[in-house]
C-alpha cells in the first residue's frame, strides 16, 4: 500500500478534501466511471464542447481565482515561475473553444456522435467509432496543461477518464477537474484524478477496468508499466522525445536575427525546457550568421523574455545537476552566460540541455551534415522549430519526415502547438476510440 | 618498524613554482595565518599553470585576486571525470580516482605532490579525533594503499596509520571482498587501543557476519561514507547503534569522516545517539553552502549545495563545487547527503535516455 500522502483520489468538493487512495476505493470509483459511460455516450458534441469552453472561460476571465491559484500552487509544485505557469495555461486554455473542439472531432472522427455508421466517400466500407468504456491516462509529466489536455481528449471521445498525475504535477489537473465541477457538473462526473506511487499496485487494478490506457514517460518506466498490464489492454505510449531548432539562413536572408532569437528565447523560457517540445539545441546552418552572433543576440533577447517569463527556482537536485553539467560545458566548450545561457560548440551534433534555460548553439555547414548528425535520433524527435527560406522548405520537410519528426513549426511557436495537432505524430482522438468497419450487408437481407 | 610509505609518496615532483606555494600552504596548516593571502597565492599559481582552469575562472568573471573565498568560482566535481585538472604536464606523483559507482565514469584528481595533503590529513586527524595519542594499530576495512594506489581514502588511512600507530596497519579489504575472519582475529589479538577505519559498507559486512566483539579500551572507530550507490537499509542512528553493539564501544568512541577524491582535506564528526554530529573542517578548508539556482554563497545557517575552498588542493583546483547538501554554521557542517537526483520534470525527462539508447543501438549495429 502506497503512503497516503502521495496517493489520493480526487473526489471531494475541494482540493483539500482529496481522499487517501486504497485499492477498494479505487475499484469503486473505476466501477462508477465505467457505469457512467452510457450517459456520457449519449451527450451531444455541442454540449460537451460548449461545457469545456465554459470551463476554459472560468480560467481566462481577468482575475480568475483558478488561474491565480494555479499560478501559486502549480508554481510551487513544478518549480516553474508563476508567470510561466500562467502564460502556459492561458495559451493552452485559449484554444479550448467550442468551434475548435468540434472541428477536431469532425476532422479526426468524421461523425460528431459515436456509433453512427458513416460511409466513406470513396470506399465501399463504412466505419463507426465507439468510445472506450473508460480511458486511463498515466502521466509522469509536470507540464501543467497535460492533465487538462487528456481530460478534454477523453470527454470529446465521450469516454470517462481516470487521470493519474505525477506527485509533482498534480495541481493543475486537480484544479481543472474542480473548475469542471463548477462549470459543467454533468461532465465532471465522468472524470477522476488520482495520484499514486510507481511501486503501488494501482496500475494493474486500473487496467482491469480501463480497456484503453495512455502511458506517458520514459521508455524504461513505460516498459515496466506495460509488463503489469493484461494483453487485452490497448496501450497508447507517449515516450520521451527531444526537440531542437534550425536556423537555416541564406546569404540573401534579411537581417532578422533579432526576431529569430527572440523566438528561440521564448521557446526556451516557456516551461524552462521541461517539455518535450522545448529546444535543447539550436543548429545554425550556413554562413549568414555565426554561432557567436546568435549567442550574443540571444543573450540580449533573453533579458526581455526573462522579465516577462522569469525562471523558476531550482530545487537542490536540479540545481546540483545543472551546476555540474554547466561546469563541464565550461571546460569543454565556450559558454555565454545570461538569462538564457548558451553553450557554443564547434562541431555539428545534437546535445541534451541540462535544462532550465541552457541551450546548445551548434554550427552546421550544410543541410546534409545536419541530417547525418541526427540519424541517432530517428523517430525520437518531437518538434523542430524551423526557419528556412521558402525555396528550401520542401526539401527540409521531406528529410525531417524521413527522420520520423512529429512536428515542424515556426521558431517561437515550439511551446504553443495548435490544438488540432497530433501528438508524437499520432491523432489525438482517433487513437483513443475503437473503430468498427462496416462492410455492405448481404443484398438479400431485407 | 614503519614502512616509509609516507616518505615514498610525499615527494614534491617539481611543478614550476609549486614548491614555494606548497610551502606556504604547509606553513598555514602548521601555524595558521592569513587564509586569503595563502588562497590568492594558490589561485595565482593555478591560474598560471592550469590554462583550462584559468579560462573557466575568466569565463566566470574572476580575474584572480579574491577579496573573499566566496569569489573564487568552484569547479564542479563532474569536471574531474572529463578534464585533467593539473597545473603541469609533468608526471603526477599521484592520480586519485573516484569509484565511479554513481556515474560509471571515474573522475581523476591529479596531484603533482601530496605534501600538503599528507600534512593536512594527519594534522586534522590529530586535532579533531585523537590528539597526540599513539594507538597500537590501525585495523583498516579499506583497500591496502600499496595495492590500490589510486584510492585517496586508502592513501589517507595509510598516512594516519603511519603517523598515529605503533604497528604497521593491517588491511582487510581486497579483491576477494572483506576478510571478516582476519579482522575478528586481529581484534581479538589486540591488547592496546586500536583505530578501526572503515567504510560504512565494509563495517556493515562485518557486523552482519561476525559475532559481537569488544575493541580494547581506548579504541576508536572511524566510519566513512561507503554506501554510495548501494541501498541503505538502516537509518544512520540504527547503523551507529549496531556499530557500538557489534564492536563493544561507546558512541563517544565513534567518529565519522567526510571527504571525497576531488578534495585533499577531510572533515570529522563525533557520532551521537541520533547519528552524526556536526562535521568539523580544518582551518585550511573553508566549507560554504550555496544557493542551488544562483550558486551564490549563503549566510551561515542556510541549507544549500556545499562548496569547498581547500588550500590543500594546491596543484589542482582550490575551489570545488559538490552536489552534497548541508548547512554550514560557525560550529560546523551538518551534512544532509547527496542532493537527490533531480526530480523528473516536464516530459523531456528521458532525453538522456534517448541519447544513450541511440548510442547503444549505434554501437550494436
PDB file of N, CA and C in Angstrom, chain B residues 23 45 48 55 62 123 214 216 225 233 240 243 258 271 283 309-310:
ATOM      1  N   UNK B  23      54.810  25.192   0.144  1.00  0.00           N
ATOM      2  CA  UNK B  23      55.435  25.500   1.439  1.00  0.00           C
ATOM      3  C   UNK B  23      54.569  26.482   2.216  1.00  0.00           C
ATOM      4  N   UNK B  45      49.013  30.654  -8.569  1.00  0.00           N
ATOM      5  CA  UNK B  45      49.767  29.508  -9.099  1.00  0.00           C
ATOM      6  C   UNK B  45      48.897  28.710 -10.081  1.00  0.00           C
ATOM      7  N   UNK B  48      48.262  30.417 -13.370  1.00  0.00           N
ATOM      8  CA  UNK B  48      49.433  30.488 -14.224  1.00  0.00           C
ATOM      9  C   UNK B  48      49.700  29.168 -14.950  1.00  0.00           C
ATOM     10  N   UNK B  55      40.819  29.665 -17.896  1.00  0.00           N
ATOM     11  CA  UNK B  55      39.720  30.034 -18.810  1.00  0.00           C
ATOM     12  C   UNK B  55      38.376  29.934 -18.098  1.00  0.00           C
ATOM     13  N   UNK B  62      36.161  35.959 -12.974  1.00  0.00           N
ATOM     14  CA  UNK B  62      37.111  36.001 -11.858  1.00  0.00           C
ATOM     15  C   UNK B  62      38.513  36.237 -12.417  1.00  0.00           C
ATOM     16  N   UNK B 123      47.445  16.273  10.497  1.00  0.00           N
ATOM     17  CA  UNK B 123      47.235  17.369  11.452  1.00  0.00           C
ATOM     18  C   UNK B 123      45.773  17.460  11.880  1.00  0.00           C
ATOM     19  N   UNK B 214      34.541  -7.019  21.342  1.00  0.00           N
ATOM     20  CA  UNK B 214      34.858  -5.818  22.112  1.00  0.00           C
ATOM     21  C   UNK B 214      36.231  -5.302  21.722  1.00  0.00           C
ATOM     22  N   UNK B 216      39.577  -3.171  22.287  1.00  0.00           N
ATOM     23  CA  UNK B 216      40.280  -2.813  23.526  1.00  0.00           C
ATOM     24  C   UNK B 216      39.902  -1.403  23.990  1.00  0.00           C
ATOM     25  N   UNK B 225      31.730   7.377   4.595  1.00  0.00           N
ATOM     26  CA  UNK B 225      30.569   7.073   3.741  1.00  0.00           C
ATOM     27  C   UNK B 225      30.908   6.167   2.595  1.00  0.00           C
ATOM     28  N   UNK B 233      19.761   0.147   4.135  1.00  0.00           N
ATOM     29  CA  UNK B 233      18.534  -0.341   4.766  1.00  0.00           C
ATOM     30  C   UNK B 233      18.347   0.213   6.167  1.00  0.00           C
ATOM     31  N   UNK B 240      24.663   3.316  13.565  1.00  0.00           N
ATOM     32  CA  UNK B 240      25.638   3.641  14.603  1.00  0.00           C
ATOM     33  C   UNK B 240      25.409   2.798  15.859  1.00  0.00           C
ATOM     34  N   UNK B 243      26.952  -0.500  15.216  1.00  0.00           N
ATOM     35  CA  UNK B 243      28.421  -0.481  15.316  1.00  0.00           C
ATOM     36  C   UNK B 243      28.840  -0.576  16.787  1.00  0.00           C
ATOM     37  N   UNK B 258      34.322  12.597   6.497  1.00  0.00           N
ATOM     38  CA  UNK B 258      33.733  13.001   5.219  1.00  0.00           C
ATOM     39  C   UNK B 258      34.823  13.609   4.362  1.00  0.00           C
ATOM     40  N   UNK B 271      30.112  10.901  16.521  1.00  0.00           N
ATOM     41  CA  UNK B 271      28.752  10.346  16.458  1.00  0.00           C
ATOM     42  C   UNK B 271      28.026  10.617  17.768  1.00  0.00           C
ATOM     43  N   UNK B 283      41.117  24.296   9.302  1.00  0.00           N
ATOM     44  CA  UNK B 283      41.165  25.742   9.036  1.00  0.00           C
ATOM     45  C   UNK B 283      41.532  26.049   7.588  1.00  0.00           C
ATOM     46  N   UNK B 309      36.586  25.381  -0.351  1.00  0.00           N
ATOM     47  CA  UNK B 309      37.788  26.100  -0.779  1.00  0.00           C
ATOM     48  C   UNK B 309      38.927  25.476   0.019  1.00  0.00           C
ATOM     49  N   UNK B 310      39.643  24.561  -0.648  1.00  0.00           N
ATOM     50  CA  UNK B 310      40.578  23.676   0.027  1.00  0.00           C
ATOM     51  C   UNK B 310      42.006  24.029  -0.398  1.00  0.00           C
TER      52      UNK B 310
END
